[in-house]
Amino acid sequence: MSIDSQPGDGPPAFDDDDSETTGVTSAVVLPPEMQRDAKVAYLVVLAGSNVGEMHKIETAETVIGRAEGTAIRLLDNGVSRRHARIIELNGQVLIEDMQSANGTLVNGEMIQTRVLNDGDKIRLGSTTMLKFTYQDKLDESFQQQMYDAALRDGLTGVFNKKYFTDRLDTEFAYAQRHKTMLSLVMFDVDHFKKVNDTYGHLAGDEVLVQLARTAQKLIRTEDVITRYGGEEFAIICRGIPLINTGVLAERVRAGIEQAKIKFRDERLPITISVGVSALNESPATTPAELVAAADEALYEAKNGGRNRVCLKKA
């Protein structure tokens, strides 16, 4: 609304910065997609390897555990293969322990079956803490933004180095404990400085964005790609040995070489050098040593002429 002043009337009261009068503004109706809708049940991971993740409770039964195929898969120490399940029954949400090795605690109390209330804290194993909550679309969007800001690289959208470090620690411990395969792929852009020097840093940024997008499409759903730093990326590959990871790495290398990575309508000839290492197939006994082994293989790829994959064997 507007206020018209007449000569001699003096300025409107709310034009005075010291006035306590509140101006009246027009009400704005939010579009339907931004209005609050019905609350939906969620589990939010507060602590553990999947911290920040949100899981919507969409089915009558949701199983939590470390086994493949569980609706909410957690690989932390002490979580059983099928640890607990969430059940929706007669308008209520219940949690039931599934005879797990270490039990299920709600707000610090060991339970067998219990109705969950908004805000309840659920502990599974030694490190995993979940929060049960009811949220609407706006709440979910805000939570997702917070999660992305903390764990994703702001430029490329893939996971950041902190997430990589935490996830590799968890995957490494899991693979050692259960005698399963774990491999690591490290790659960086060949002659990236030349791209920046020739086309500018905006071009360099665009290359990284398109490269990350291309690599994401070429890996398996269960693989985790992260930006390790600068123009270097890492992929954590669960459940496959060194030779199979080498095949995956070659697919990524070839896919990026063939990709039409452009800046201002000009295609840039981008290639990558790749190093691969694997637990039990290299001297690595710690996550840091696995990274060092993959980095060493990457160094060999670059020294060998670039645009190639090298595997680090024991």
PDB file of C-alpha atoms in Angstrom:
ATOM      1  CA  MET A   1       0.000   0.000   0.000  1.00  0.00           C
ATOM      2  CA  SER A   2       1.143   3.616  -0.429  1.00  0.00           C
ATOM      3  CA  ILE A   3       0.637   6.762   1.664  1.00  0.00           C
ATOM      4  CA  ASP A   4       0.078  10.131  -0.065  1.00  0.00           C
ATOM      5  CA  SER A   5       1.103  13.225   1.922  1.00  0.00           C
ATOM      6  CA  GLN A   6      -0.771  16.501   1.584  1.00  0.00           C
ATOM      7  CA  PRO A   7       0.969  19.884   1.929  1.00  0.00           C
ATOM      8  CA  GLY A   8       1.129  20.869   5.562  1.00  0.00           C
ATOM      9  CA  ASP A   9       0.315  17.408   6.847  1.00  0.00           C
ATOM     10  CA  GLY A  10       3.944  16.646   7.680  1.00  0.00           C
ATOM     11  CA  PRO A  11       5.604  13.343   6.965  1.00  0.00           C
ATOM     12  CA  PRO A  12       3.801  10.085   7.731  1.00  0.00           C
ATOM     13  CA  ALA A  13       4.546   8.778  11.217  1.00  0.00           C
ATOM     14  CA  PHE A  14       6.340   5.629   9.995  1.00  0.00           C
ATOM     15  CA  ASP A  15       8.844   7.659   7.956  1.00  0.00           C
ATOM     16  CA  ASP A  16      10.536   8.535  11.239  1.00  0.00           C
ATOM     17  CA  ASP A  17      13.210   5.927  11.988  1.00  0.00           C
ATOM     18  CA  ASP A  18      12.574   6.349  15.712  1.00  0.00           C
ATOM     19  CA  SER A  19       8.852   5.783  15.448  1.00  0.00           C
ATOM     20  CA  GLU A  20       7.330   2.681  17.014  1.00  0.00           C
ATOM     21  CA  THR A  21       4.553   2.609  14.410  1.00  0.00           C
ATOM     22  CA  THR A  22       4.587  -0.498  12.216  1.00  0.00           C
ATOM     23  CA  GLY A  23       3.947  -0.094   8.512  1.00  0.00           C
ATOM     24  CA  VAL A  24       1.283  -2.321   6.971  1.00  0.00           C
ATOM     25  CA  THR A  25       2.303  -4.334   3.912  1.00  0.00           C
ATOM     26  CA  SER A  26       0.290  -6.431   1.531  1.00  0.00           C
ATOM     27  CA  ALA A  27      -0.035 -10.079   2.413  1.00  0.00           C
ATOM     28  CA  VAL A  28       1.633 -12.450  -0.051  1.00  0.00           C
ATOM     29  CA  VAL A  29       0.260 -15.957  -0.504  1.00  0.00           C
ATOM     30  CA  LEU A  30       2.972 -18.585  -1.002  1.00  0.00           C
ATOM     31  CA  PRO A  31       2.558 -20.915  -3.980  1.00  0.00           C
ATOM     32  CA  PRO A  32       1.143 -24.346  -3.075  1.00  0.00           C
ATOM     33  CA  GLU A  33       4.524 -26.101  -3.357  1.00  0.00           C
ATOM     34  CA  MET A  34       5.993 -23.767  -0.702  1.00  0.00           C
ATOM     35  CA  GLN A  35       3.119 -24.077   1.776  1.00  0.00           C
ATOM     36  CA  ARG A  36       3.487 -26.428   4.715  1.00  0.00           C
ATOM     37  CA  ASP A  37       1.994 -29.814   4.075  1.00  0.00           C
ATOM     38  CA  ALA A  38       1.323 -32.852   6.224  1.00  0.00           C
ATOM     39  CA  LYS A  39       4.168 -33.969   8.472  1.00  0.00           C
ATOM     40  CA  VAL A  40       6.023 -37.104   7.419  1.00  0.00           C
ATOM     41  CA  ALA A  41       8.140 -39.405   9.613  1.00  0.00           C
ATOM     42  CA  TYR A  42      11.909 -39.303   9.098  1.00  0.00           C
ATOM     43  CA  LEU A  43      15.064 -40.724  10.595  1.00  0.00           C
ATOM     44  CA  VAL A  44      18.019 -38.314  10.608  1.00  0.00           C
ATOM     45  CA  VAL A  45      21.536 -39.686  11.191  1.00  0.00           C
ATOM     46  CA  LEU A  46      23.106 -37.596  13.973  1.00  0.00           C
ATOM     47  CA  ALA A  47      26.311 -39.609  14.417  1.00  0.00           C
ATOM     48  CA  GLY A  48      28.105 -42.328  12.476  1.00  0.00           C
ATOM     49  CA  SER A  49      29.420 -42.762   8.942  1.00  0.00           C
ATOM     50  CA  ASN A  50      26.186 -41.539   7.319  1.00  0.00           C
ATOM     51  CA  VAL A  51      25.837 -38.410   9.471  1.00  0.00           C
ATOM     52  CA  GLY A  52      23.414 -35.861   8.074  1.00  0.00           C
ATOM     53  CA  GLU A  53      21.448 -38.274   5.925  1.00  0.00           C
ATOM     54  CA  MET A  54      17.652 -38.163   6.066  1.00  0.00           C
ATOM     55  CA  HIS A  55      15.527 -41.254   5.512  1.00  0.00           C
ATOM     56  CA  LYS A  56      11.801 -40.861   4.902  1.00  0.00           C
ATOM     57  CA  ILE A  57       9.631 -43.592   6.409  1.00  0.00           C
ATOM     58  CA  GLU A  58       7.498 -44.448   3.388  1.00  0.00           C
ATOM     59  CA  THR A  59       6.549 -48.108   3.859  1.00  0.00           C
ATOM     60  CA  ALA A  60       4.803 -50.128   6.541  1.00  0.00           C
ATOM     61  CA  GLU A  61       8.145 -51.743   7.471  1.00  0.00           C
ATOM     62  CA  THR A  62      11.627 -50.214   7.175  1.00  0.00           C
ATOM     63  CA  VAL A  63      14.593 -52.423   8.097  1.00  0.00           C
ATOM     64  CA  ILE A  64      17.812 -50.859   9.423  1.00  0.00           C
ATOM     65  CA  GLY A  65      21.110 -52.755   9.350  1.00  0.00           C
ATOM     66  CA  ARG A  66      24.392 -53.353   7.554  1.00  0.00           C
ATOM     67  CA  ALA A  67      23.184 -56.091   5.179  1.00  0.00           C
ATOM     68  CA  GLU A  68      22.752 -55.332   1.483  1.00  0.00           C
ATOM     69  CA  GLY A  69      19.122 -54.746   0.674  1.00  0.00           C
ATOM     70  CA  THR A  70      18.169 -53.120   3.972  1.00  0.00           C
ATOM     71  CA  ALA A  71      16.194 -49.897   3.505  1.00  0.00           C
ATOM     72  CA  ILE A  72      18.602 -47.935   5.725  1.00  0.00           C
ATOM     73  CA  ARG A  73      22.089 -49.399   5.446  1.00  0.00           C
ATOM     74  CA  LEU A  74      24.633 -48.470   8.142  1.00  0.00           C
ATOM     75  CA  LEU A  75      28.147 -49.914   8.195  1.00  0.00           C
ATOM     76  CA  ASP A  76      29.206 -48.701  11.636  1.00  0.00           C
ATOM     77  CA  ASN A  77      30.738 -50.921  14.312  1.00  0.00           C
ATOM     78  CA  GLY A  78      28.198 -52.885  16.308  1.00  0.00           C
ATOM     79  CA  VAL A  79      25.327 -52.607  13.819  1.00  0.00           C
ATOM     80  CA  SER A  80      23.896 -56.051  13.037  1.00  0.00           C
ATOM     81  CA  ARG A  81      22.994 -57.235   9.538  1.00  0.00           C
ATOM     82  CA  ARG A  82      19.292 -56.716  10.304  1.00  0.00           C
ATOM     83  CA  HIS A  83      19.448 -54.652  13.465  1.00  0.00           C
ATOM     84  CA  ALA A  84      16.005 -53.069  13.906  1.00  0.00           C
ATOM     85  CA  ARG A  85      12.889 -52.222  11.996  1.00  0.00           C
ATOM     86  CA  ILE A  86      10.495 -49.281  11.897  1.00  0.00           C
ATOM     87  CA  ILE A  87       6.804 -50.217  11.712  1.00  0.00           C
ATOM     88  CA  GLU A  88       3.832 -47.960  10.975  1.00  0.00           C
ATOM     89  CA  LEU A  89       0.773 -49.335  12.779  1.00  0.00           C
ATOM     90  CA  ASN A  90      -2.584 -47.728  13.490  1.00  0.00           C
ATOM     91  CA  GLY A  91      -1.266 -44.202  13.008  1.00  0.00           C
ATOM     92  CA  GLN A  92       1.766 -44.771  15.220  1.00  0.00           C
ATOM     93  CA  VAL A  93       5.400 -45.414  14.390  1.00  0.00           C
ATOM     94  CA  LEU A  94       7.172 -48.153  16.351  1.00  0.00           C
ATOM     95  CA  ILE A  95      10.739 -49.387  16.475  1.00  0.00           C
ATOM     96  CA  GLU A  96      11.495 -53.063  17.127  1.00  0.00           C
ATOM     97  CA  ASP A  97      14.877 -54.615  17.814  1.00  0.00           C
ATOM     98  CA  MET A  98      15.482 -57.634  15.544  1.00  0.00           C
ATOM     99  CA  GLN A  99      17.553 -59.652  18.030  1.00  0.00           C
ATOM    100  CA  SER A 100      20.627 -57.544  17.275  1.00  0.00           C
ATOM    101  CA  ALA A 101      23.960 -58.379  18.887  1.00  0.00           C
ATOM    102  CA  ASN A 102      24.246 -55.046  20.718  1.00  0.00           C
ATOM    103  CA  GLY A 103      20.626 -54.084  21.174  1.00  0.00           C
ATOM    104  CA  THR A 104      18.654 -50.946  20.329  1.00  0.00           C
ATOM    105  CA  LEU A 105      18.424 -47.994  22.702  1.00  0.00           C
ATOM    106  CA  VAL A 106      15.839 -45.213  22.638  1.00  0.00           C
ATOM    107  CA  ASN A 107      16.736 -42.170  24.727  1.00  0.00           C
ATOM    108  CA  GLY A 108      19.347 -44.266  26.521  1.00  0.00           C
ATOM    109  CA  GLU A 109      16.974 -47.131  27.398  1.00  0.00           C
ATOM    110  CA  MET A 110      17.358 -50.628  25.935  1.00  0.00           C
ATOM    111  CA  ILE A 111      14.127 -51.605  24.187  1.00  0.00           C
ATOM    112  CA  GLN A 112      12.490 -54.506  22.391  1.00  0.00           C
ATOM    113  CA  THR A 113       9.505 -52.631  20.936  1.00  0.00           C
ATOM    114  CA  ARG A 114       8.592 -49.011  21.529  1.00  0.00           C
ATOM    115  CA  VAL A 115       6.355 -46.285  20.102  1.00  0.00           C
ATOM    116  CA  LEU A 116       8.482 -43.425  18.787  1.00  0.00           C
ATOM    117  CA  ASN A 117       7.775 -39.795  19.585  1.00  0.00           C
ATOM    118  CA  ASP A 118       9.047 -36.728  17.760  1.00  0.00           C
ATOM    119  CA  GLY A 119      12.633 -36.036  18.851  1.00  0.00           C
ATOM    120  CA  ASP A 120      13.452 -39.510  20.194  1.00  0.00           C
ATOM    121  CA  LYS A 121      17.148 -40.478  19.926  1.00  0.00           C
ATOM    122  CA  ILE A 122      17.934 -44.027  18.752  1.00  0.00           C
ATOM    123  CA  ARG A 123      21.354 -45.604  19.291  1.00  0.00           C
ATOM    124  CA  LEU A 124      22.482 -48.607  17.256  1.00  0.00           C
ATOM    125  CA  GLY A 125      25.901 -50.143  17.872  1.00  0.00           C
ATOM    126  CA  SER A 126      28.735 -48.064  19.295  1.00  0.00           C
ATOM    127  CA  THR A 127      28.747 -45.011  17.032  1.00  0.00           C
ATOM    128  CA  THR A 128      25.408 -44.640  15.236  1.00  0.00           C
ATOM    129  CA  MET A 129      22.797 -42.218  16.575  1.00  0.00           C
ATOM    130  CA  LEU A 130      19.504 -41.533  14.800  1.00  0.00           C
ATOM    131  CA  LYS A 131      16.823 -38.967  15.533  1.00  0.00           C
ATOM    132  CA  PHE A 132      13.175 -39.726  14.871  1.00  0.00           C
ATOM    133  CA  THR A 133      11.267 -36.678  13.729  1.00  0.00           C
ATOM    134  CA  TYR A 134       8.221 -35.485  11.838  1.00  0.00           C
ATOM    135  CA  GLN A 135       9.002 -32.981   9.091  1.00  0.00           C
ATOM    136  CA  ASP A 136       7.287 -31.302   6.179  1.00  0.00           C
ATOM    137  CA  LYS A 137       8.733 -30.380   2.788  1.00  0.00           C
ATOM    138  CA  LEU A 138      10.214 -27.101   4.013  1.00  0.00           C
ATOM    139  CA  ASP A 139      11.902 -28.851   6.947  1.00  0.00           C
ATOM    140  CA  GLU A 140      13.238 -31.544   4.621  1.00  0.00           C
ATOM    141  CA  SER A 141      14.573 -28.976   2.166  1.00  0.00           C
ATOM    142  CA  PHE A 142      16.364 -27.065   4.924  1.00  0.00           C
ATOM    143  CA  GLN A 143      17.871 -30.245   6.384  1.00  0.00           C
ATOM    144  CA  GLN A 144      19.075 -31.331   2.936  1.00  0.00           C
ATOM    145  CA  GLN A 145      20.690 -27.948   2.347  1.00  0.00           C
ATOM    146  CA  MET A 146      22.512 -28.177   5.670  1.00  0.00           C
ATOM    147  CA  TYR A 147      23.676 -31.699   4.837  1.00  0.00           C
ATOM    148  CA  ASP A 148      24.920 -30.666   1.406  1.00  0.00           C
ATOM    149  CA  ALA A 149      26.715 -27.606   2.752  1.00  0.00           C
ATOM    150  CA  ALA A 150      28.611 -29.688   5.302  1.00  0.00           C
ATOM    151  CA  LEU A 151      29.504 -32.721   3.208  1.00  0.00           C
ATOM    152  CA  ARG A 152      29.459 -31.732  -0.470  1.00  0.00           C
ATOM    153  CA  ASP A 153      31.934 -29.763  -2.525  1.00  0.00           C
ATOM    154  CA  GLY A 154      30.446 -26.355  -3.295  1.00  0.00           C
ATOM    155  CA  LEU A 155      31.676 -26.284  -6.895  1.00  0.00           C
ATOM    156  CA  THR A 156      31.160 -29.794  -8.282  1.00  0.00           C
ATOM    157  CA  GLY A 157      28.383 -31.101  -6.019  1.00  0.00           C
ATOM    158  CA  VAL A 158      30.183 -34.380  -5.262  1.00  0.00           C
ATOM    159  CA  PHE A 159      31.193 -35.234  -1.696  1.00  0.00           C
ATOM    160  CA  ASN A 160      34.067 -33.267  -0.153  1.00  0.00           C
ATOM    161  CA  LYS A 161      37.332 -34.398   1.408  1.00  0.00           C
ATOM    162  CA  LYS A 162      35.942 -34.537   4.954  1.00  0.00           C
ATOM    163  CA  TYR A 163      33.243 -36.926   3.829  1.00  0.00           C
ATOM    164  CA  PHE A 164      35.848 -38.950   1.934  1.00  0.00           C
ATOM    165  CA  THR A 165      38.058 -39.295   5.017  1.00  0.00           C
ATOM    166  CA  ASP A 166      35.194 -40.303   7.308  1.00  0.00           C
ATOM    167  CA  ARG A 167      33.648 -42.695   4.791  1.00  0.00           C
ATOM    168  CA  LEU A 168      36.968 -44.361   3.917  1.00  0.00           C
ATOM    169  CA  ASP A 169      37.693 -44.950   7.614  1.00  0.00           C
ATOM    170  CA  THR A 170      34.319 -46.671   8.006  1.00  0.00           C
ATOM    171  CA  GLU A 171      34.564 -48.703   4.798  1.00  0.00           C
ATOM    172  CA  PHE A 172      38.134 -49.767   5.613  1.00  0.00           C
ATOM    173  CA  ALA A 173      37.196 -50.968   9.104  1.00  0.00           C
ATOM    174  CA  TYR A 174      34.162 -52.810   7.710  1.00  0.00           C
ATOM    175  CA  ALA A 175      36.209 -54.504   4.966  1.00  0.00           C
ATOM    176  CA  GLN A 176      38.900 -55.599   7.417  1.00  0.00           C
ATOM    177  CA  ARG A 177      36.403 -56.927   9.931  1.00  0.00           C
ATOM    178  CA  HIS A 178      34.315 -58.857   7.410  1.00  0.00           C
ATOM    179  CA  LYS A 179      37.129 -59.840   5.009  1.00  0.00           C
ATOM    180  CA  THR A 180      35.462 -58.099   2.069  1.00  0.00           C
ATOM    181  CA  MET A 181      36.921 -56.238  -0.904  1.00  0.00           C
ATOM    182  CA  LEU A 182      37.608 -52.501  -0.881  1.00  0.00           C
ATOM    183  CA  SER A 183      39.340 -50.523  -3.634  1.00  0.00           C
ATOM    184  CA  LEU A 184      40.248 -46.892  -4.159  1.00  0.00           C
ATOM    185  CA  VAL A 185      40.549 -44.898  -7.387  1.00  0.00           C
ATOM    186  CA  MET A 186      42.424 -41.581  -7.443  1.00  0.00           C
ATOM    187  CA  PHE A 187      42.519 -39.398 -10.561  1.00  0.00           C
ATOM    188  CA  ASP A 188      43.339 -35.858 -11.586  1.00  0.00           C
ATOM    189  CA  VAL A 189      43.100 -33.716 -14.696  1.00  0.00           C
ATOM    190  CA  ASP A 190      46.070 -33.784 -17.048  1.00  0.00           C
ATOM    191  CA  HIS A 191      47.675 -30.368 -17.691  1.00  0.00           C
ATOM    192  CA  PHE A 192      45.016 -28.595 -15.632  1.00  0.00           C
ATOM    193  CA  LYS A 193      47.257 -25.554 -15.093  1.00  0.00           C
ATOM    194  CA  LYS A 194      47.428 -25.122 -18.857  1.00  0.00           C
ATOM    195  CA  VAL A 195      43.616 -25.010 -18.992  1.00  0.00           C
ATOM    196  CA  ASN A 196      43.569 -22.231 -16.382  1.00  0.00           C
ATOM    197  CA  ASP A 197      46.422 -20.328 -18.014  1.00  0.00           C
ATOM    198  CA  THR A 198      44.913 -20.566 -21.509  1.00  0.00           C
ATOM    199  CA  TYR A 199      41.203 -20.144 -20.876  1.00  0.00           C
ATOM    200  CA  GLY A 200      41.048 -18.678 -17.355  1.00  0.00           C
ATOM    201  CA  HIS A 201      39.917 -19.989 -13.985  1.00  0.00           C
ATOM    202  CA  LEU A 202      36.226 -19.893 -14.940  1.00  0.00           C
ATOM    203  CA  ALA A 203      37.043 -22.439 -17.614  1.00  0.00           C
ATOM    204  CA  GLY A 204      38.939 -24.532 -15.073  1.00  0.00           C
ATOM    205  CA  ASP A 205      35.926 -24.500 -12.766  1.00  0.00           C
ATOM    206  CA  GLU A 206      33.615 -25.523 -15.602  1.00  0.00           C
ATOM    207  CA  VAL A 207      35.923 -28.405 -16.508  1.00  0.00           C
ATOM    208  CA  LEU A 208      35.788 -29.721 -12.931  1.00  0.00           C
ATOM    209  CA  VAL A 209      31.987 -29.444 -12.822  1.00  0.00           C
ATOM    210  CA  GLN A 210      31.486 -31.299 -16.112  1.00  0.00           C
ATOM    211  CA  LEU A 211      34.177 -33.860 -15.304  1.00  0.00           C
ATOM    212  CA  ALA A 212      32.572 -34.706 -11.956  1.00  0.00           C
ATOM    213  CA  ARG A 213      29.164 -35.007 -13.607  1.00  0.00           C
ATOM    214  CA  THR A 214      30.564 -37.327 -16.277  1.00  0.00           C
ATOM    215  CA  ALA A 215      32.426 -39.541 -13.782  1.00  0.00           C
ATOM    216  CA  GLN A 216      29.302 -39.826 -11.589  1.00  0.00           C
ATOM    217  CA  LYS A 217      27.390 -41.343 -14.506  1.00  0.00           C
ATOM    218  CA  LEU A 218      30.113 -43.911 -15.189  1.00  0.00           C
ATOM    219  CA  ILE A 219      30.436 -45.471 -11.718  1.00  0.00           C
ATOM    220  CA  ARG A 220      28.179 -47.882  -9.847  1.00  0.00           C
ATOM    221  CA  THR A 221      25.403 -46.691  -7.552  1.00  0.00           C
ATOM    222  CA  GLU A 222      27.262 -47.999  -4.489  1.00  0.00           C
ATOM    223  CA  ASP A 223      30.520 -46.240  -5.392  1.00  0.00           C
ATOM    224  CA  VAL A 224      31.300 -42.920  -3.708  1.00  0.00           C
ATOM    225  CA  ILE A 225      32.980 -40.138  -5.701  1.00  0.00           C
ATOM    226  CA  THR A 226      34.566 -37.203  -3.881  1.00  0.00           C
ATOM    227  CA  ARG A 227      36.634 -34.156  -4.680  1.00  0.00           C
ATOM    228  CA  TYR A 228      39.893 -34.860  -2.890  1.00  0.00           C
ATOM    229  CA  GLY A 229      41.389 -31.437  -3.550  1.00  0.00           C
ATOM    230  CA  GLY A 230      42.075 -29.060  -6.436  1.00  0.00           C
ATOM    231  CA  GLU A 231      41.709 -31.063  -9.653  1.00  0.00           C
ATOM    232  CA  GLU A 232      42.058 -34.431  -7.881  1.00  0.00           C
ATOM    233  CA  PHE A 233      39.134 -36.794  -7.253  1.00  0.00           C
ATOM    234  CA  ALA A 234      38.734 -40.103  -5.417  1.00  0.00           C
ATOM    235  CA  ILE A 235      36.260 -42.968  -5.819  1.00  0.00           C
ATOM    236  CA  ILE A 236      35.655 -45.494  -3.024  1.00  0.00           C
ATOM    237  CA  CYS A 237      34.645 -48.847  -4.513  1.00  0.00           C
ATOM    238  CA  ARG A 238      33.109 -51.409  -2.197  1.00  0.00           C
ATOM    239  CA  GLY A 239      33.065 -55.148  -2.847  1.00  0.00           C
ATOM    240  CA  ILE A 240      35.285 -55.469  -5.941  1.00  0.00           C
ATOM    241  CA  PRO A 241      38.955 -56.527  -6.229  1.00  0.00           C
ATOM    242  CA  LEU A 242      41.811 -54.573  -7.793  1.00  0.00           C
ATOM    243  CA  ILE A 243      41.450 -55.921 -11.336  1.00  0.00           C
ATOM    244  CA  ASN A 244      37.706 -55.164 -11.504  1.00  0.00           C
ATOM    245  CA  THR A 245      38.315 -51.689 -10.109  1.00  0.00           C
ATOM    246  CA  GLY A 246      40.894 -51.222 -12.854  1.00  0.00           C
ATOM    247  CA  VAL A 247      38.156 -51.960 -15.412  1.00  0.00           C
ATOM    248  CA  LEU A 248      35.891 -49.386 -13.756  1.00  0.00           C
ATOM    249  CA  ALA A 249      38.750 -46.859 -13.696  1.00  0.00           C
ATOM    250  CA  GLU A 250      39.422 -47.406 -17.399  1.00  0.00           C
ATOM    251  CA  ARG A 251      35.729 -46.827 -18.114  1.00  0.00           C
ATOM    252  CA  VAL A 252      35.914 -43.503 -16.289  1.00  0.00           C
ATOM    253  CA  ARG A 253      39.154 -42.519 -18.062  1.00  0.00           C
ATOM    254  CA  ALA A 254      37.791 -43.339 -21.523  1.00  0.00           C
ATOM    255  CA  GLY A 255      34.436 -41.722 -20.784  1.00  0.00           C
ATOM    256  CA  ILE A 256      36.054 -38.441 -19.766  1.00  0.00           C
ATOM    257  CA  GLU A 257      38.360 -38.468 -22.796  1.00  0.00           C
ATOM    258  CA  GLN A 258      35.347 -38.907 -25.065  1.00  0.00           C
ATOM    259  CA  ALA A 259      33.110 -36.452 -23.182  1.00  0.00           C
ATOM    260  CA  LYS A 260      32.252 -33.173 -24.876  1.00  0.00           C
ATOM    261  CA  ILE A 261      33.523 -30.893 -22.119  1.00  0.00           C
ATOM    262  CA  LYS A 262      32.994 -27.340 -23.337  1.00  0.00           C
ATOM    263  CA  PHE A 263      33.634 -23.788 -22.255  1.00  0.00           C
ATOM    264  CA  ARG A 264      31.818 -21.025 -24.134  1.00  0.00           C
ATOM    265  CA  ASP A 265      30.939 -23.435 -26.941  1.00  0.00           C
ATOM    266  CA  GLU A 266      34.551 -24.529 -27.404  1.00  0.00           C
ATOM    267  CA  ARG A 267      35.327 -28.166 -26.708  1.00  0.00           C
ATOM    268  CA  LEU A 268      38.332 -28.671 -24.436  1.00  0.00           C
ATOM    269  CA  PRO A 269      40.464 -31.819 -24.878  1.00  0.00           C
ATOM    270  CA  ILE A 270      40.368 -33.088 -21.290  1.00  0.00           C
ATOM    271  CA  THR A 271      42.014 -36.322 -20.131  1.00  0.00           C
ATOM    272  CA  ILE A 272      42.807 -37.771 -16.722  1.00  0.00           C
ATOM    273  CA  SER A 273      45.504 -39.933 -15.140  1.00  0.00           C
ATOM    274  CA  VAL A 274      44.281 -42.629 -12.766  1.00  0.00           C
ATOM    275  CA  GLY A 275      45.771 -44.673  -9.922  1.00  0.00           C
ATOM    276  CA  VAL A 276      44.085 -47.687  -8.296  1.00  0.00           C
ATOM    277  CA  SER A 277      44.828 -49.564  -5.065  1.00  0.00           C
ATOM    278  CA  ALA A 278      42.969 -52.236  -3.115  1.00  0.00           C
ATOM    279  CA  LEU A 279      42.898 -53.556   0.421  1.00  0.00           C
ATOM    280  CA  ASN A 280      44.634 -56.971   0.704  1.00  0.00           C
ATOM    281  CA  GLU A 281      46.184 -56.469  -2.744  1.00  0.00           C
ATOM    282  CA  SER A 282      48.607 -53.703  -1.749  1.00  0.00           C
ATOM    283  CA  PRO A 283      50.817 -53.193   1.333  1.00  0.00           C
ATOM    284  CA  ALA A 284      48.153 -50.936   2.860  1.00  0.00           C
ATOM    285  CA  THR A 285      47.125 -51.716   6.439  1.00  0.00           C
ATOM    286  CA  THR A 286      45.434 -48.363   7.195  1.00  0.00           C
ATOM    287  CA  PRO A 287      43.164 -46.004   5.230  1.00  0.00           C
ATOM    288  CA  ALA A 288      46.048 -43.526   4.892  1.00  0.00           C
ATOM    289  CA  GLU A 289      48.263 -46.221   3.406  1.00  0.00           C
ATOM    290  CA  LEU A 290      45.526 -47.171   0.929  1.00  0.00           C
ATOM    291  CA  VAL A 291      45.371 -43.533  -0.196  1.00  0.00           C
ATOM    292  CA  ALA A 292      49.173 -43.413  -0.457  1.00  0.00           C
ATOM    293  CA  ALA A 293      49.184 -46.570  -2.604  1.00  0.00           C
ATOM    294  CA  ALA A 294      46.564 -45.144  -4.987  1.00  0.00           C
ATOM    295  CA  ASP A 295      48.454 -41.845  -5.099  1.00  0.00           C
ATOM    296  CA  GLU A 296      51.649 -43.703  -5.970  1.00  0.00           C
ATOM    297  CA  ALA A 297      49.866 -45.487  -8.811  1.00  0.00           C
ATOM    298  CA  LEU A 298      48.501 -42.117  -9.991  1.00  0.00           C
ATOM    299  CA  TYR A 299      52.052 -40.718  -9.982  1.00  0.00           C
ATOM    300  CA  GLU A 300      53.158 -43.668 -12.136  1.00  0.00           C
ATOM    301  CA  ALA A 301      50.318 -42.976 -14.576  1.00  0.00           C
ATOM    302  CA  LYS A 302      51.398 -39.361 -14.940  1.00  0.00           C
ATOM    303  CA  ASN A 303      55.072 -40.290 -15.337  1.00  0.00           C
ATOM    304  CA  GLY A 304      54.121 -42.928 -17.894  1.00  0.00           C
ATOM    305  CA  GLY A 305      52.665 -40.362 -20.273  1.00  0.00           C
ATOM    306  CA  ARG A 306      49.302 -39.405 -18.667  1.00  0.00           C
ATOM    307  CA  ASN A 307      45.801 -40.352 -19.866  1.00  0.00           C
ATOM    308  CA  ARG A 308      46.185 -43.880 -18.542  1.00  0.00           C
ATOM    309  CA  VAL A 309      45.310 -46.142 -15.573  1.00  0.00           C
ATOM    310  CA  CYS A 310      47.934 -47.697 -13.302  1.00  0.00           C
ATOM    311  CA  LEU A 311      47.259 -50.333 -10.615  1.00  0.00           C
ATOM    312  CA  LYS A 312      49.253 -50.611  -7.395  1.00  0.00           C
ATOM    313  CA  LYS A 313      49.880 -54.274  -6.583  1.00  0.00           C
ATOM    314  CA  ALA A 314      51.537 -55.767  -3.510  1.00  0.00           C
TER     315      ALA A 314
END
